[in-house]
CSV table of C-alpha atoms in Angstrom, one decimal:
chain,number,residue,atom,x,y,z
A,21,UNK,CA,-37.4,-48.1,26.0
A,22,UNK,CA,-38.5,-44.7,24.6
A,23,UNK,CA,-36.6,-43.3,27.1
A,24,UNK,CA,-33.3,-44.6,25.8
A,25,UNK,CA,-34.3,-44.1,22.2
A,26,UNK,CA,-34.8,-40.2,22.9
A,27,UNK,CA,-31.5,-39.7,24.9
A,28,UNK,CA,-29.7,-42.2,21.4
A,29,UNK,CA,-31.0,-39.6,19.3
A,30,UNK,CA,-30.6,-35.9,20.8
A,31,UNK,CA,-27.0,-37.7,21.4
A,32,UNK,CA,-26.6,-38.5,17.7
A,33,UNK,CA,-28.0,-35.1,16.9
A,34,UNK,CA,-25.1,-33.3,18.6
A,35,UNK,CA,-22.8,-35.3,17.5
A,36,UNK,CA,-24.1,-34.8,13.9
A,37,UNK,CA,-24.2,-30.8,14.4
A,38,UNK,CA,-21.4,-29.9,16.7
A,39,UNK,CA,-18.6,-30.3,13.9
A,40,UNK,CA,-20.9,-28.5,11.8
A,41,UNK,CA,-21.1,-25.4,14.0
A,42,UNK,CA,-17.4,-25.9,14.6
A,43,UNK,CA,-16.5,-25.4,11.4
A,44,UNK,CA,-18.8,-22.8,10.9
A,45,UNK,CA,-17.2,-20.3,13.8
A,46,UNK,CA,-13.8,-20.3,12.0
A,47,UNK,CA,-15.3,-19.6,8.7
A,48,UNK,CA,-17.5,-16.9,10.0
A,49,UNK,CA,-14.1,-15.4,12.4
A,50,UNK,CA,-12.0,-15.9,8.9
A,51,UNK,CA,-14.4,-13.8,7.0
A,52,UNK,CA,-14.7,-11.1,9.7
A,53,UNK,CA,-10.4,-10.9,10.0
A,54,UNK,CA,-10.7,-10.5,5.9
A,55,UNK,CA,-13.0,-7.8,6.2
A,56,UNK,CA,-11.3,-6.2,9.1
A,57,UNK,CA,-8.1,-6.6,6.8
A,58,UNK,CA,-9.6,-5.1,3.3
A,59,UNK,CA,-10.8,-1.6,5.4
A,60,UNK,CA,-7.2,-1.6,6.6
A,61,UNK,CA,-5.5,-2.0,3.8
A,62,UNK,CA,-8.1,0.7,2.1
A,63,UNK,CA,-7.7,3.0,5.1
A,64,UNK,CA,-3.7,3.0,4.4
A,65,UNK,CA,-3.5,2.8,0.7
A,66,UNK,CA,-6.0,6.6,1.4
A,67,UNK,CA,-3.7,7.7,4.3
A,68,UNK,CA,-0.5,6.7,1.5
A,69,UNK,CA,-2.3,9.0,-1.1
A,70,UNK,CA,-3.6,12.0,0.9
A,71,UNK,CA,0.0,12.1,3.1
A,72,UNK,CA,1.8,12.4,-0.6
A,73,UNK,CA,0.0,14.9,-1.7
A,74,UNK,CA,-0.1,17.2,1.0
A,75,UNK,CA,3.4,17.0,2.1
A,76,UNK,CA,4.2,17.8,-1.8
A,77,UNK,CA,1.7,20.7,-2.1
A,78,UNK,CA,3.4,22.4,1.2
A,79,UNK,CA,6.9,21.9,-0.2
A,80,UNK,CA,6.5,22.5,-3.6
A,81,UNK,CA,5.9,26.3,-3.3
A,82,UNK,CA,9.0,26.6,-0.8
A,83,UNK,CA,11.3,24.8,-2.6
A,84,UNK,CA,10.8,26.3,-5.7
A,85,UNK,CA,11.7,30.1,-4.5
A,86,UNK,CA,14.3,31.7,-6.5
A,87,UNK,CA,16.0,32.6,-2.5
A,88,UNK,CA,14.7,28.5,-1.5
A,89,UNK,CA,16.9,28.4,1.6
A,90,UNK,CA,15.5,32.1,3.1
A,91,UNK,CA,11.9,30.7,1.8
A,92,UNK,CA,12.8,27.1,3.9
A,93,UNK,CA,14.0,29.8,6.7
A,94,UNK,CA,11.1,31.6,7.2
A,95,UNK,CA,8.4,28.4,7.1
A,96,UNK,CA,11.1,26.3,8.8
A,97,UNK,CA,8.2,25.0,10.8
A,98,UNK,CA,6.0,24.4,8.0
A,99,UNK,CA,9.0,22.1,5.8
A,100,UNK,CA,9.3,20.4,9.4
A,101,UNK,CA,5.5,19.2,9.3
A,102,UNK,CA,5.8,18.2,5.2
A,103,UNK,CA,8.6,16.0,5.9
A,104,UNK,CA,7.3,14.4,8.7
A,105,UNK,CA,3.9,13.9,6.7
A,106,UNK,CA,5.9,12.5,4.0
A,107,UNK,CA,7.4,9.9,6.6
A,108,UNK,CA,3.8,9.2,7.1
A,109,UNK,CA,3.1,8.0,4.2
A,110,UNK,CA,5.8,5.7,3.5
A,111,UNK,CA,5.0,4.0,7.2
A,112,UNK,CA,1.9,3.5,5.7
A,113,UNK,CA,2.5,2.1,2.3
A,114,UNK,CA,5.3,-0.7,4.4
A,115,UNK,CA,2.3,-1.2,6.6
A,116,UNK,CA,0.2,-2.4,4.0
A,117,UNK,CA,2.0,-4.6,2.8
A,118,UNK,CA,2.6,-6.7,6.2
A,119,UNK,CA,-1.4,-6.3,6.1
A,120,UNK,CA,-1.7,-8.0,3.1
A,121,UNK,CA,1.3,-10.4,3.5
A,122,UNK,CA,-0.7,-13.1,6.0
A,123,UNK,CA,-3.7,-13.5,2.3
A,124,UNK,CA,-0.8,-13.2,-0.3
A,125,UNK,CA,1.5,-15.2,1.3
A,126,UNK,CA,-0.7,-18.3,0.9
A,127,UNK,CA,-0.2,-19.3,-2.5
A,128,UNK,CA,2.7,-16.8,-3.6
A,129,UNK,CA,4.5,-16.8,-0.6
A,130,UNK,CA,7.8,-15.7,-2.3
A,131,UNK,CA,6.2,-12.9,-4.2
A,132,UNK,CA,4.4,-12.1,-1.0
A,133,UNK,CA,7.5,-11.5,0.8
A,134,UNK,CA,9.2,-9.6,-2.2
A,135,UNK,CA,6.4,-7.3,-2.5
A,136,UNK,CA,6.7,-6.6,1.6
A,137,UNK,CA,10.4,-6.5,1.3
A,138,UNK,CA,10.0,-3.4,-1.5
A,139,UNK,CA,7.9,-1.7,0.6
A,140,UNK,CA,10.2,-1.7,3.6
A,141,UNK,CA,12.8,-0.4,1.1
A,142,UNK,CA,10.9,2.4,0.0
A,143,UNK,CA,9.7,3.4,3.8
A,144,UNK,CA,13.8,3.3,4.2
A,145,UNK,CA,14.4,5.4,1.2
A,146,UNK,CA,12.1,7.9,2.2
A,147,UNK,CA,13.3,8.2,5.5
A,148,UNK,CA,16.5,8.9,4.2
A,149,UNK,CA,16.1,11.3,1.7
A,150,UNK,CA,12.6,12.7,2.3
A,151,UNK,CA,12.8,12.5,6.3
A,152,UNK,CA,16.4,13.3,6.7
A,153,UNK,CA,17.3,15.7,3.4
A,154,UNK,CA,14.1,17.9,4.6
A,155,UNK,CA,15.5,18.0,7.9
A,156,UNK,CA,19.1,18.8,6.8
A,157,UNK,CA,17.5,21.3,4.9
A,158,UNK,CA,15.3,23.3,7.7
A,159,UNK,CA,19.1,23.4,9.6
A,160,UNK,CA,21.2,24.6,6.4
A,161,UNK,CA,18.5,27.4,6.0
A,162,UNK,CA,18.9,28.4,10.1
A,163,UNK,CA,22.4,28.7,10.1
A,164,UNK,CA,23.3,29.3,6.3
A,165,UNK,CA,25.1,32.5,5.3
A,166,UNK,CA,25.0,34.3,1.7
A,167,UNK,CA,27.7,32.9,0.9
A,168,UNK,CA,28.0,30.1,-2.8
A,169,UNK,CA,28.6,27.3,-0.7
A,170,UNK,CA,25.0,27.2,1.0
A,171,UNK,CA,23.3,28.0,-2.2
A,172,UNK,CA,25.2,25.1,-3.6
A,173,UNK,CA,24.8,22.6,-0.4
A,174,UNK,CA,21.4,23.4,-0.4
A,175,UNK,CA,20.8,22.7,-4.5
A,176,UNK,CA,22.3,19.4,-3.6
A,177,UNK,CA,19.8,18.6,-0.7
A,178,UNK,CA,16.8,19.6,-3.1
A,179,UNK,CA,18.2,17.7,-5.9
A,180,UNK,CA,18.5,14.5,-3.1
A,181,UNK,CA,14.7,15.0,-2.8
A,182,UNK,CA,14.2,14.9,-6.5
A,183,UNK,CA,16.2,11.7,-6.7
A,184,UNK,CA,14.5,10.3,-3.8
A,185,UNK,CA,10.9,10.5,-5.0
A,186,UNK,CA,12.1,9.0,-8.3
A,187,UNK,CA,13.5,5.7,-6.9
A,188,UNK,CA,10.2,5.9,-4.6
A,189,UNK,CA,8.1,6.1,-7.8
A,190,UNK,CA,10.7,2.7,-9.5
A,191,UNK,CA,9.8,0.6,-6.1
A,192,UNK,CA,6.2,1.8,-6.1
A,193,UNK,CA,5.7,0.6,-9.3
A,194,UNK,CA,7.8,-2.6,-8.4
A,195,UNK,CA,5.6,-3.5,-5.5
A,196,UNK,CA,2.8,-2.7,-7.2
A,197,UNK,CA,3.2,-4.8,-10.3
A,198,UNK,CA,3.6,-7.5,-7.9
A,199,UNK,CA,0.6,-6.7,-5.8
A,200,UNK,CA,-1.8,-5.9,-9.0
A,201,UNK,CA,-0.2,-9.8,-10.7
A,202,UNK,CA,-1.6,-11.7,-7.1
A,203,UNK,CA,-4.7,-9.6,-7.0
A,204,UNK,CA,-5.0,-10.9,-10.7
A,205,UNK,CA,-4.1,-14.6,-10.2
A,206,UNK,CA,-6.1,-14.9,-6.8
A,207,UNK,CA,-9.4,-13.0,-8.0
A,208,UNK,CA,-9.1,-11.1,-4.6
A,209,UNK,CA,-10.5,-8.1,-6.4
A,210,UNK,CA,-12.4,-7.8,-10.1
A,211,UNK,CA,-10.2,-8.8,-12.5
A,212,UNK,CA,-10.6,-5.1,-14.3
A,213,UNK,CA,-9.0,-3.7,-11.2
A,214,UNK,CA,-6.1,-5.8,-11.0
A,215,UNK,CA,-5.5,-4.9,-14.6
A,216,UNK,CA,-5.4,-1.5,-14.4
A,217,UNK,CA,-2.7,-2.2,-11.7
A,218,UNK,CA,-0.9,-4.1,-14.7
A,219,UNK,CA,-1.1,-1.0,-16.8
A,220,UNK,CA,-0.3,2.1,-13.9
A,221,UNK,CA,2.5,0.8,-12.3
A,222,UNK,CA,4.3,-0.3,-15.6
A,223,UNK,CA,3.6,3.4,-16.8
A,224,UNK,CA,4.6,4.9,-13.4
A,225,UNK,CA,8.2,2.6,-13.8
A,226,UNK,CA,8.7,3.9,-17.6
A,227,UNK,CA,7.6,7.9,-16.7
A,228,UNK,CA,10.3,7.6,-13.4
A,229,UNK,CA,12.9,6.2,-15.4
A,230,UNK,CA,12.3,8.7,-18.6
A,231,UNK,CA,12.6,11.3,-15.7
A,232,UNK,CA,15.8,9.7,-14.2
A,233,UNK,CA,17.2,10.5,-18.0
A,234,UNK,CA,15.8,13.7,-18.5
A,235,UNK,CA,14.0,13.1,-21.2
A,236,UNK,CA,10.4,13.7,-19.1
A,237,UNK,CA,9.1,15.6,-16.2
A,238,UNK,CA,7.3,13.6,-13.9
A,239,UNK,CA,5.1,17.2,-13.0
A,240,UNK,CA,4.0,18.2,-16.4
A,241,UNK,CA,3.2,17.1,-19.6
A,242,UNK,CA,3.7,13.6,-20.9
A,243,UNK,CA,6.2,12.5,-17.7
A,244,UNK,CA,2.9,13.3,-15.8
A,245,UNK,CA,0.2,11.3,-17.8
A,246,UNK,CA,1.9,8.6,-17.0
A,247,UNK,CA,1.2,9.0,-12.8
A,248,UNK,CA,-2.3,8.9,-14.0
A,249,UNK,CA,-3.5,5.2,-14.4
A,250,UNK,CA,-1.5,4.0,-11.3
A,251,UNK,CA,-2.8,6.5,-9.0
A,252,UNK,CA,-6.4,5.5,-10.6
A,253,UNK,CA,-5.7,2.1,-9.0
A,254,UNK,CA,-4.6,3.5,-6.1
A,255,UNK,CA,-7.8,5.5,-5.6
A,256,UNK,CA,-10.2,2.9,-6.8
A,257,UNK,CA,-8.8,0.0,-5.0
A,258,UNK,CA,-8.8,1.2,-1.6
A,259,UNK,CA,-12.6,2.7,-2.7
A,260,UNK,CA,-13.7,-0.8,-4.1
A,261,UNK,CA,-12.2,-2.7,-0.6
A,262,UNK,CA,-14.2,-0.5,2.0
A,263,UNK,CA,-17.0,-1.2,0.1
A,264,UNK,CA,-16.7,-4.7,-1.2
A,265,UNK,CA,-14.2,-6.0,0.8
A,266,UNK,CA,-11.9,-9.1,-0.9
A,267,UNK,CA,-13.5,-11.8,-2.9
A,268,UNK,CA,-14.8,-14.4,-0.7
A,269,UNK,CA,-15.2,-17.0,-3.2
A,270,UNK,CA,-11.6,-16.5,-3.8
A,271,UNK,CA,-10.3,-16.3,-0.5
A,272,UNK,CA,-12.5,-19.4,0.7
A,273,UNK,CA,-10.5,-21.4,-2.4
A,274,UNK,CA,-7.7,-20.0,-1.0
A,275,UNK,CA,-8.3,-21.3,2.6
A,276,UNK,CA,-9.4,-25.2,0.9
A,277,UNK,CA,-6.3,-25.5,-1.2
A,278,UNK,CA,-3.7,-24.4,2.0
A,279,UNK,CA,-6.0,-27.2,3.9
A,280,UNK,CA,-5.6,-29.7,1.8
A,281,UNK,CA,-1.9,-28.9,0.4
């Protein structure tokens, strides 16, 4: 009789505990994926930045030679590596987007999927006039005589650069105001954060299109303050994610309220 009553139990006991360790192995897994997924996202918003600025710092100097296309000529190898750097970092700013998509898309799956979508487009904007100008460029400067025609193809390829990074700084700022507005409603990340998010990229839209008009320059003066506050978030954010990773209280509502929808 004690015999059965010891096997009743240790049989009610796993019964009573094994759904509680099952549920507990996804949660724990889910939590190690959103962690795994905030250094990502960090790591590429950093790679983003850094491949900006240095493909801009080794192109700047050559582009702006009064003789640009015997300056491209003779660090034709140099303007190669730039442009391909600069093709790096639009990969990476698509790629964190399809990162984030699988959180976002849970409860704004159309933003979600608009905010991906204008990251694509500005990897595809960049390839063509950042990756494929820069390239046109190196092969104008090989080949290119003296002659007006040369000086004024190659005027047009810089000016194609110029316009390129502005419509890359008007879907930056596009994406991000969507990213910063779910980071905001979903908590993923302080709310002081997301905020500053709210005020860059709205800045970094108004500074690119006061550009666009001539009225600023994005590299100096006024035109330039306003790159400030968005590439604050941009520095902070991936900072604040290898460090804190997402919210988990957020992310765990998150995962309750796709359950039970």
């Amino acid at each position: 009789m004690t015999q059965t009553k010891t096997n009743t139990n240790e049989k009610e006991t796993k019964m009573t505990t094994s759904p509680i360790r099952t549920q507990q192995r996804p949660m724990k897994e889910d939590m190690n994926q959103y962690r795994r997924t905030a250094v990502l996202v960090g790591a590429l918003f950093l790679i983003s930045t850094a491949t900006f600025i240095v493909s801009n710092v080794l192109m700047t100097p050559i582009l702006g030679s009064p003789n640009f296309l015997a300056a491209v000529a003779d660090h034709s190898q140099l303007m190669i590596a730039a442009t391909l750097i600069a093709l790096i970092e639009g990969t990476a700013t698509a790629g964190l987007a399809v990162a984030l998509y699988p959180i976002l898309k849970r409860q704004h799956p159309a933003l979600a999927l608009g905010y991906a979508g204008v990251r694509i487009a500005e990897l595809a904007i960049a390839a063509v006039g950042f990756g494929l100008g820069g390239l046109l460029l190196v092969t104008l400067s090989a080949t290119a005589t003296n002659g007006a025609s040369s000086e004024t193809l190659g005027t047009l390829l810089i000016a194609l650069r110029h316009w390129t990074l502005m419509l890359v700084y008007v879907y930056t700022a596009l994406g991000g105001l969507m990213l910063s507005y779910m980071l905001l409603r979903n908590r993923l990340v302080p709310r002081w954060l997301a905020v500053l998010g709210l005020i860059g990229y709205p800045a970094l839209l108004l500074a690119a299109v006061l550009d666009m008009l001539g009225i600023v320059d994005t590299v100096a003066g006024l035109g330039l303050v306003g790159l400030v506050p968005g590439g604050l978030f941009e520095f902070i954010l991936p900072i604040w994610l290898f460090a804190k990773g997402f919210n988990l209280t957020a992310l765990d509502r998150m995962r309750v309220a796709r359950v039970s929808g």
